[in-house]
mmCIF file of C-alpha atoms and ligand atoms in Angstrom:
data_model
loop_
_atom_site.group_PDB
_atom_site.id
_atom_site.type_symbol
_atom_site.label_atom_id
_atom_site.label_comp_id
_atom_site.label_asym_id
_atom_site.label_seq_id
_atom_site.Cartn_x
_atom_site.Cartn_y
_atom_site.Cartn_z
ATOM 1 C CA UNK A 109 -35.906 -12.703 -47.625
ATOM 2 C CA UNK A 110 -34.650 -13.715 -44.262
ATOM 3 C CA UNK A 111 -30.313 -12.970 -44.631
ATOM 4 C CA UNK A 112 -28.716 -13.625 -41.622
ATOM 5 C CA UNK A 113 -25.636 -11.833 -42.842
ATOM 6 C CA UNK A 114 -27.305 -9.264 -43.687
ATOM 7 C CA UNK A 115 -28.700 -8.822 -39.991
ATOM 8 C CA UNK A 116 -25.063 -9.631 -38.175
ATOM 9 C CA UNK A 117 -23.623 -6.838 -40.982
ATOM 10 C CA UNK A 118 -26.259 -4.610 -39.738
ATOM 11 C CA UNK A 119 -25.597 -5.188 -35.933
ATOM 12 C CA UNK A 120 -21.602 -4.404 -37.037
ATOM 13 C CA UNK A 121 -23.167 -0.839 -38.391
ATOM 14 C CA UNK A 122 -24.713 0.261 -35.291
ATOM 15 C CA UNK A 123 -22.341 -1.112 -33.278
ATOM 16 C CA UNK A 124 -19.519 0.550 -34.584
ATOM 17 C CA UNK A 125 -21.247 3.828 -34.279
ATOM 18 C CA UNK A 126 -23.346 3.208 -31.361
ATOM 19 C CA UNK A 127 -21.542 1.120 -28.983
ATOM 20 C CA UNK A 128 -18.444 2.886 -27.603
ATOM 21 C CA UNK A 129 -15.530 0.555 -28.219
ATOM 22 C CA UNK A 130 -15.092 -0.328 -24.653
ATOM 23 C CA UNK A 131 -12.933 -2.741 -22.959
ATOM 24 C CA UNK A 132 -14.450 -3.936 -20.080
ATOM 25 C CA UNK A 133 -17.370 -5.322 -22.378
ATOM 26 C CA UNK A 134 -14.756 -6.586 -25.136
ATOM 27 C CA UNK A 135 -12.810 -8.071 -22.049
ATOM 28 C CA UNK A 136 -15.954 -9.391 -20.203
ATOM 29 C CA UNK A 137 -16.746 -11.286 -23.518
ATOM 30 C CA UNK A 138 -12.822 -12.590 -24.135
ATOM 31 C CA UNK A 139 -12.481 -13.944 -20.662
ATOM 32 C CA UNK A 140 -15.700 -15.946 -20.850
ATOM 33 C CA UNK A 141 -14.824 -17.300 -24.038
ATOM 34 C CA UNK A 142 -11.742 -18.079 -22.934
ATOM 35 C CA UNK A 143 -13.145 -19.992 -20.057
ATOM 36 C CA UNK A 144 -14.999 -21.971 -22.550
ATOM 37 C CA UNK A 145 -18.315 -20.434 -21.601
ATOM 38 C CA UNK A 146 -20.618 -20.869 -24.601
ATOM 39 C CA UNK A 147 -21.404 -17.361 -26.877
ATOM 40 C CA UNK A 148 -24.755 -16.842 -25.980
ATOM 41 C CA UNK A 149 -24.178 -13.189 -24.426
ATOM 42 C CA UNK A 150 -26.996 -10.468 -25.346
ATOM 43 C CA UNK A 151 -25.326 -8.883 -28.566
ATOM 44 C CA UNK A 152 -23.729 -5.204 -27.974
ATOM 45 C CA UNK A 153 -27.311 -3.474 -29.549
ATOM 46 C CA UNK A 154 -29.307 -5.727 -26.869
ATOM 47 C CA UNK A 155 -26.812 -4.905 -24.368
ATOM 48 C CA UNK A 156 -27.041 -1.259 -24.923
ATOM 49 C CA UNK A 157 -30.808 -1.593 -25.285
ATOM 50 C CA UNK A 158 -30.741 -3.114 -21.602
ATOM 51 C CA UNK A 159 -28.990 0.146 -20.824
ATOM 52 C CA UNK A 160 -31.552 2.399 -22.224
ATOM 53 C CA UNK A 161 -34.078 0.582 -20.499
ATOM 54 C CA UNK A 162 -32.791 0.933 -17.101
ATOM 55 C CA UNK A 163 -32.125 4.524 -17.676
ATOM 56 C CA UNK A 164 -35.828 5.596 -19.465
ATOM 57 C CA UNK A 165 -37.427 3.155 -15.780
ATOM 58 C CA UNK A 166 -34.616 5.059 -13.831
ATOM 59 C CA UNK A 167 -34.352 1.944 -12.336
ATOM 60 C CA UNK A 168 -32.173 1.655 -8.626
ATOM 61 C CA UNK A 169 -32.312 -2.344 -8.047
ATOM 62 C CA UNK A 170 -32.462 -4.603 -10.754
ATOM 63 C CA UNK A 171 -32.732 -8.086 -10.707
ATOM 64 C CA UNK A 172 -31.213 -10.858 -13.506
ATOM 65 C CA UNK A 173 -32.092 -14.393 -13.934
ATOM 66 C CA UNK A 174 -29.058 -16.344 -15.676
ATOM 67 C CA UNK A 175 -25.519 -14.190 -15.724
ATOM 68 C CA UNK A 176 -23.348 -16.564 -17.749
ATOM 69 C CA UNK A 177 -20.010 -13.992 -17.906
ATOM 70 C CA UNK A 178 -21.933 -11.217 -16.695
ATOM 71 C CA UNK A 179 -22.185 -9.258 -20.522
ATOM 72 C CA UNK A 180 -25.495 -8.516 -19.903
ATOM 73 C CA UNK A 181 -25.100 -7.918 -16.350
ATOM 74 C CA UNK A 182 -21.964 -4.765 -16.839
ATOM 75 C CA UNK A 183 -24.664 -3.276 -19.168
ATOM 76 C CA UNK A 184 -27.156 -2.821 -16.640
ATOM 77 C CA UNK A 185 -25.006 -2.215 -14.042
ATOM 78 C CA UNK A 186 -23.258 0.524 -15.594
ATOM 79 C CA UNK A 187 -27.166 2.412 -16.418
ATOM 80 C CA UNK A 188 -27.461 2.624 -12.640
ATOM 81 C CA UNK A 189 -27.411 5.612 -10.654
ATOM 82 C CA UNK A 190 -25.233 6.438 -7.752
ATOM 83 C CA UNK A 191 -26.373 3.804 -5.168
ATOM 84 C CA UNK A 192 -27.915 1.581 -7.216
ATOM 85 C CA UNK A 193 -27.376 -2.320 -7.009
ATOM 86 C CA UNK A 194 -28.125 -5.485 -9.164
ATOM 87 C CA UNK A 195 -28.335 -9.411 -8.442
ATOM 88 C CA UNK A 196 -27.716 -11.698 -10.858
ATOM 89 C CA UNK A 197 -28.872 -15.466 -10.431
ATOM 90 C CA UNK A 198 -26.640 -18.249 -11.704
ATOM 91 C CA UNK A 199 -26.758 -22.148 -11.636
ATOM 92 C CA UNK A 200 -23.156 -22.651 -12.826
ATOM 93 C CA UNK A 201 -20.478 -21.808 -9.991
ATOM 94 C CA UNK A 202 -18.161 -21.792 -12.994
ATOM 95 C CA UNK A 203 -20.220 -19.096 -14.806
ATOM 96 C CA UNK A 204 -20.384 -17.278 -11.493
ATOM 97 C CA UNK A 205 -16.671 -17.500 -11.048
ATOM 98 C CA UNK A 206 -16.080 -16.183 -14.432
ATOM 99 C CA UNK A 207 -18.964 -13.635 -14.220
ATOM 100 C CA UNK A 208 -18.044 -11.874 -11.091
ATOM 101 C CA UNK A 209 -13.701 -11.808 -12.308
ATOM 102 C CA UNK A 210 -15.670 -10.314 -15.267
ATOM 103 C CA UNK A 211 -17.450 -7.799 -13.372
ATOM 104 C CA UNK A 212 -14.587 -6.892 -10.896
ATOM 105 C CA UNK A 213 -12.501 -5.840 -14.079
ATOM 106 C CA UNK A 214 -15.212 -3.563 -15.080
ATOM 107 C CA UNK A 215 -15.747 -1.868 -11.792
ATOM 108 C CA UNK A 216 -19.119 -2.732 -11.097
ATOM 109 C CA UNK A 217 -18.557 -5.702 -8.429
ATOM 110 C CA UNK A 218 -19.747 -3.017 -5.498
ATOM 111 C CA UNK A 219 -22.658 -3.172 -7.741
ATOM 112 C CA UNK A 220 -23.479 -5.653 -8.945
ATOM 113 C CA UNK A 221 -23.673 -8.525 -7.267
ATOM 114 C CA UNK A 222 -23.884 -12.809 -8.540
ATOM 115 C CA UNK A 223 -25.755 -15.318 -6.440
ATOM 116 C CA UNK A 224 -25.369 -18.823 -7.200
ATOM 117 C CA UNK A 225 -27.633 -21.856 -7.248
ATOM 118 C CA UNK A 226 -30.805 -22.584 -9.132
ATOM 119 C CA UNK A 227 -33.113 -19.622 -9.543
ATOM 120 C CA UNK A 228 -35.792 -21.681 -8.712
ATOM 121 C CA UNK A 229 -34.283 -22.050 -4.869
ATOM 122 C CA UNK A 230 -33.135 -18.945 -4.885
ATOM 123 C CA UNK A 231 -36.203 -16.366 -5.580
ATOM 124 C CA UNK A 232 -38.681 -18.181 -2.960
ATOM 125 C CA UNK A 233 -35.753 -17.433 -0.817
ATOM 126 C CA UNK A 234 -35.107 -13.911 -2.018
ATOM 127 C CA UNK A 235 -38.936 -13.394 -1.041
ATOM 128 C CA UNK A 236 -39.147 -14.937 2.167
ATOM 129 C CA UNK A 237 -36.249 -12.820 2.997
ATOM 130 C CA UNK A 238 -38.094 -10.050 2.455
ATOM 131 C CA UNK A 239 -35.693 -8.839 -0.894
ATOM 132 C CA UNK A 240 -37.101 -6.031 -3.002
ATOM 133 C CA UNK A 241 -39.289 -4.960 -5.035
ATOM 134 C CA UNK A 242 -36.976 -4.237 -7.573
ATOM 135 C CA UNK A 243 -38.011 -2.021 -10.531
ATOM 136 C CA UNK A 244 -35.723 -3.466 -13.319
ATOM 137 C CA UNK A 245 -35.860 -7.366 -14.066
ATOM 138 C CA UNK A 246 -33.850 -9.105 -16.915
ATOM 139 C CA UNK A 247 -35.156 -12.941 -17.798
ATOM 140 C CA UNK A 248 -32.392 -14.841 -19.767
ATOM 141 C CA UNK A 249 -32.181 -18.424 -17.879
ATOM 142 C CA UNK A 250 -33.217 -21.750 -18.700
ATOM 143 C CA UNK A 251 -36.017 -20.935 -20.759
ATOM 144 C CA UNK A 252 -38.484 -23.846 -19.808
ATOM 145 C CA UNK A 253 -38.820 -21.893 -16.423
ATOM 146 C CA UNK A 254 -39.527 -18.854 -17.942
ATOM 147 C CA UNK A 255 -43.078 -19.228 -16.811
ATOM 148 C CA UNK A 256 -42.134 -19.536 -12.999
ATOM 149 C CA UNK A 257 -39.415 -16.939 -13.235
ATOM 150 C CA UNK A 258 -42.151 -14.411 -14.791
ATOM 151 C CA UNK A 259 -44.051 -15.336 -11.821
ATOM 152 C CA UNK A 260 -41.234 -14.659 -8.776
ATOM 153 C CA UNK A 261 -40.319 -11.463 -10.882
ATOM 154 C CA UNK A 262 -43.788 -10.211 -10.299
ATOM 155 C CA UNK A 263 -44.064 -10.828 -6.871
ATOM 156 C CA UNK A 264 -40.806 -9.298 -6.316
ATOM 157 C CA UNK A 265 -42.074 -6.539 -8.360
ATOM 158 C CA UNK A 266 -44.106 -3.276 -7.286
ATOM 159 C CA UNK A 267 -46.355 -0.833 -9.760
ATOM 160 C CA UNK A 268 -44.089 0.298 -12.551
ATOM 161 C CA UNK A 269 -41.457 -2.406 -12.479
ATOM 162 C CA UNK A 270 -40.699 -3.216 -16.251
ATOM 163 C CA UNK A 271 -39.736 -7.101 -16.965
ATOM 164 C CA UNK A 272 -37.798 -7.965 -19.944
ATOM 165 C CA UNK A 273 -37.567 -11.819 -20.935
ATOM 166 C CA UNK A 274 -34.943 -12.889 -23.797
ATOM 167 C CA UNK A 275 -35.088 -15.406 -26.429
ATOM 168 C CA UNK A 276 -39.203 -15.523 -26.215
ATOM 169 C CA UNK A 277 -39.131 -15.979 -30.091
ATOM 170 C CA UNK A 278 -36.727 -18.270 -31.329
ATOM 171 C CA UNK A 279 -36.926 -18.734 -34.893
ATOM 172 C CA UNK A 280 -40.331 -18.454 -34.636
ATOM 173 C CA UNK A 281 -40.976 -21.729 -32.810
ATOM 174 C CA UNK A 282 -42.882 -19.806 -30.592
ATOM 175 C CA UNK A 283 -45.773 -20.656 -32.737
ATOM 176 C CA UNK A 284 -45.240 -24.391 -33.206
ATOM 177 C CA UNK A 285 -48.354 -25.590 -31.725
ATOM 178 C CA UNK A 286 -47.154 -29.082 -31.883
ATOM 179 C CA UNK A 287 -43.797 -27.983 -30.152
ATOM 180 C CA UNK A 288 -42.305 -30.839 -27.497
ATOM 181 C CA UNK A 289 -39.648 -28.959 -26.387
ATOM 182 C CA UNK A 290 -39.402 -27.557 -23.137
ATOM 183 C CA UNK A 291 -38.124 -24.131 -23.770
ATOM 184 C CA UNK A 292 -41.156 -23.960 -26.722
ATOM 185 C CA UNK A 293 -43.519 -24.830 -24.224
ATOM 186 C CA UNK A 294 -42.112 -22.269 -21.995
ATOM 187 C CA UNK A 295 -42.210 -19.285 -24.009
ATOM 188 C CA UNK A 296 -45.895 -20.337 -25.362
ATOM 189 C CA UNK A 297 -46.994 -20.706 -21.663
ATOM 190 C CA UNK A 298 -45.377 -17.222 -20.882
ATOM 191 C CA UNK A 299 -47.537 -15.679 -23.485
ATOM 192 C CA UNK A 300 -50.704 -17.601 -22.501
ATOM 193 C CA UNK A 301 -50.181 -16.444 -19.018
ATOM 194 C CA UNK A 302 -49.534 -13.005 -20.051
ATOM 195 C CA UNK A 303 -53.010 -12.877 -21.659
ATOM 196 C CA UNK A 304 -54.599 -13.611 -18.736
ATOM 197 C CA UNK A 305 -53.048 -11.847 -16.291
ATOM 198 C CA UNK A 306 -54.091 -8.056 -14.758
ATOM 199 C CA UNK A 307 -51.603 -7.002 -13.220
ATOM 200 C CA UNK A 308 -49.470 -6.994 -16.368
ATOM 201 C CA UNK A 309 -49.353 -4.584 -19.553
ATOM 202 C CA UNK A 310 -46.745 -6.381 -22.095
ATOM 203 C CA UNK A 311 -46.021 -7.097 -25.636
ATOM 204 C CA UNK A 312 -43.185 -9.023 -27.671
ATOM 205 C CA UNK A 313 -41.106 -8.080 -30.511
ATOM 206 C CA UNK A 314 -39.378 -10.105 -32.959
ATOM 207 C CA UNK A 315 -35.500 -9.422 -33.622
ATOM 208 C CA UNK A 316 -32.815 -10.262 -35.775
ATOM 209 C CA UNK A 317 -29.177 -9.846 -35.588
ATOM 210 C CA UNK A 318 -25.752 -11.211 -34.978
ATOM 211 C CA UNK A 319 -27.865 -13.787 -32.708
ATOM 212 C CA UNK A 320 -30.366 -14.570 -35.329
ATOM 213 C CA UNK A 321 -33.943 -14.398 -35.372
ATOM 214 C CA UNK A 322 -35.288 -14.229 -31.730
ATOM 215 C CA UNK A 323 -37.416 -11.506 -29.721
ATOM 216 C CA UNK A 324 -37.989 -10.108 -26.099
ATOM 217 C CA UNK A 325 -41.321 -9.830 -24.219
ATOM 218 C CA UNK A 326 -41.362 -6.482 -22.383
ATOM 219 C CA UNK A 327 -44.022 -6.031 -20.027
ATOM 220 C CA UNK A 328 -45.286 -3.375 -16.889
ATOM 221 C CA UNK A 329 -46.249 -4.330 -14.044
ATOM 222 C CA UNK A 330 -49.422 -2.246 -13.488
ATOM 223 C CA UNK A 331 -50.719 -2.792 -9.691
ATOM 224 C CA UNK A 332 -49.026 -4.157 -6.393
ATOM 225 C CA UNK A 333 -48.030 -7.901 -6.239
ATOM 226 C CA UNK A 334 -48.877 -7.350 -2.581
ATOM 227 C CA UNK A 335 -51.764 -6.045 -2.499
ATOM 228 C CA UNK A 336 -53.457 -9.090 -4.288
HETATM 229 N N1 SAH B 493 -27.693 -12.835 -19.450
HETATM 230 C C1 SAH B 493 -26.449 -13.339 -20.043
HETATM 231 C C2 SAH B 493 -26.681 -14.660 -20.769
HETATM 232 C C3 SAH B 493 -27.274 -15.728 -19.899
HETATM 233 S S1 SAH B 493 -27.162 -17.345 -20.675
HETATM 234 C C4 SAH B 493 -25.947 -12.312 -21.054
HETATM 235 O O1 SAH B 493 -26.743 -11.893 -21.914
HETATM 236 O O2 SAH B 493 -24.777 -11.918 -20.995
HETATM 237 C C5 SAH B 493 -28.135 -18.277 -19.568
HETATM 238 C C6 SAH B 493 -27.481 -18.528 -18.198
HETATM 239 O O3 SAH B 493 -28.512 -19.063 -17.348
HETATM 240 C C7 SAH B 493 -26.360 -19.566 -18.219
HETATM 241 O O4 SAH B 493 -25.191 -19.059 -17.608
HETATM 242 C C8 SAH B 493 -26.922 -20.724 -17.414
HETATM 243 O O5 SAH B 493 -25.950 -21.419 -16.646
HETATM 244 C C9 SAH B 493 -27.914 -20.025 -16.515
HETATM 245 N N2 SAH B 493 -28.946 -20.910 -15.983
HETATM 246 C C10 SAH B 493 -29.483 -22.018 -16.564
HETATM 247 N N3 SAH B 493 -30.365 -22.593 -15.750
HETATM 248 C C11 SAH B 493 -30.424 -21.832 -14.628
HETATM 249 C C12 SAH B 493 -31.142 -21.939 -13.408
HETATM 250 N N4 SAH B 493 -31.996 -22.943 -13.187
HETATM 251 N N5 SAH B 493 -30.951 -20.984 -12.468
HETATM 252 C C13 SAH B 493 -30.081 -19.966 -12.688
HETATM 253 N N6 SAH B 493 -29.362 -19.835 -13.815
HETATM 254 C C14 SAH B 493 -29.526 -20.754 -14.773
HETATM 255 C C1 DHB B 494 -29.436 -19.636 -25.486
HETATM 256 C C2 DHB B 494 -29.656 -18.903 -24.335
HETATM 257 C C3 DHB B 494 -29.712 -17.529 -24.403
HETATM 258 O O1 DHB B 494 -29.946 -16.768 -23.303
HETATM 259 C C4 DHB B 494 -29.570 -16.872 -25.610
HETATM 260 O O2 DHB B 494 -29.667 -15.522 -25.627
HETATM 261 C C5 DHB B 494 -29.364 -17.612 -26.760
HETATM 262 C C6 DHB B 494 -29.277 -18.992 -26.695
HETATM 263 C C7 DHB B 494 -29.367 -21.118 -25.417
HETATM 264 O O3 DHB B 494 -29.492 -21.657 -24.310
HETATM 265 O O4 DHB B 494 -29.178 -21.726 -26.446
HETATM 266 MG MG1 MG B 495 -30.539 -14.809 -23.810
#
């Protein structure tokens, strides 16, 4: 039976033990509360799950699509190596503004870097401007553009570059056929695209936690955007 306590009580457990009491995070996740951002943060397990990512890709530029306070973003950021850098895309100047305070005070802001306007402007730009490939890209936006996100992340993408999209599950409405709403009929579109396209291997995996029931598409990118 589906007990949501149960899952936030679980997420408690491994994050006491797991996740290194740490108060940049704790801080990063204060101040944006404080600024009245809403608490929509990947949870400490998905943040340090971000980390492990970026460390088993040994990933040197990653690339994030919707920073809110930058929780997500100070996860990554820290998995980089020496030289390493990250840009984050953000609609919200006041997210931004919180974000990058957020990231200064953990010591990542020569990192990790937040660019604001809508992603949507910004990637075509990031492309014609000749930016990337990067080899690490985190998909936690609006989620009716997840479709055209996937896409720019691709094409800023090279052989090898692992994508990670949150929230692809939520609830389980990703299988309400009959679903209106846009962020439904973005994650169904994502995983109708995805079974098309070649120059992708990926999957999706259902979570639950202190967010709830949700789940993350994970996929490789298997040939050169380029080259096509
Ligand atoms: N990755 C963050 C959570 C991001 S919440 C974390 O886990 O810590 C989603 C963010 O995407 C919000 O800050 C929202 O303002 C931003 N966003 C929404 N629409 C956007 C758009 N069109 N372009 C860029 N960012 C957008
Ligand atoms: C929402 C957005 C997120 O990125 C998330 O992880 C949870 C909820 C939202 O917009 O409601
Ligand atoms: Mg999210």
């Amino acid at each position: 039976m589906p007990d949501p306590q149960l899952w936030t009580a679980v997420d408690e457990y491994v994050t006491n033990l797991l996740v290194t009491p740490d108060d940049a995070l704790e801080g990063a996740l204060a101040a944006s509360a404080a600024a009245g951002l809403p608490p929509i943060s990947v949870s400490p397990p998905q943040g340090k799950l971000l980390a492990v990512l970026v460390e088993i890709r040994d990933a040197h530029h990653i690339l994030e699509i919707g920073t809110l306070g930058g929780y997500s973003t100070i996860w990554m950021a820290r998995a980089l190596p020496a030289k390493g850098r990250l840009i984050s895309l953000e609609v919200n100047p006041h997210h931004a503004e919180v974000a990058r305070r957020n990231l200064a005070a953990a010591g990542v802001d020569s990192v990790a870097e937040v660019r604001v306007g809508a992603a949507l402007d910004t990637l075509p730009k990031m492309v014609d401007d000749g930016e990337g490939p990067f080899d690490f890209v985190f998909i936690d936006a609006d989620k009716a553009n997840i479709p055209d996100y996937f896409e720019w992340s691709v094409t800023l993408s090279k052989p090898g570059t692992v994508i990670v999209v949150d929230n692809v599950v939520r609830n389980g409405a990703l299988v309400d056929e009959s679903g209106e709403k846009p962020e439904v009929v973005g994650v169904r579109r994502l995983h109708e695209v995805l079974a098309t396209d070649r120059r992708v291997t990926a999957t999706t995996i259902q979570t639950v936690g202190s967010k709830g029931y949700d789940g993350f598409t994970l996929a490789i990118v298997k040939v050169d955007p380029a080259v096509l």
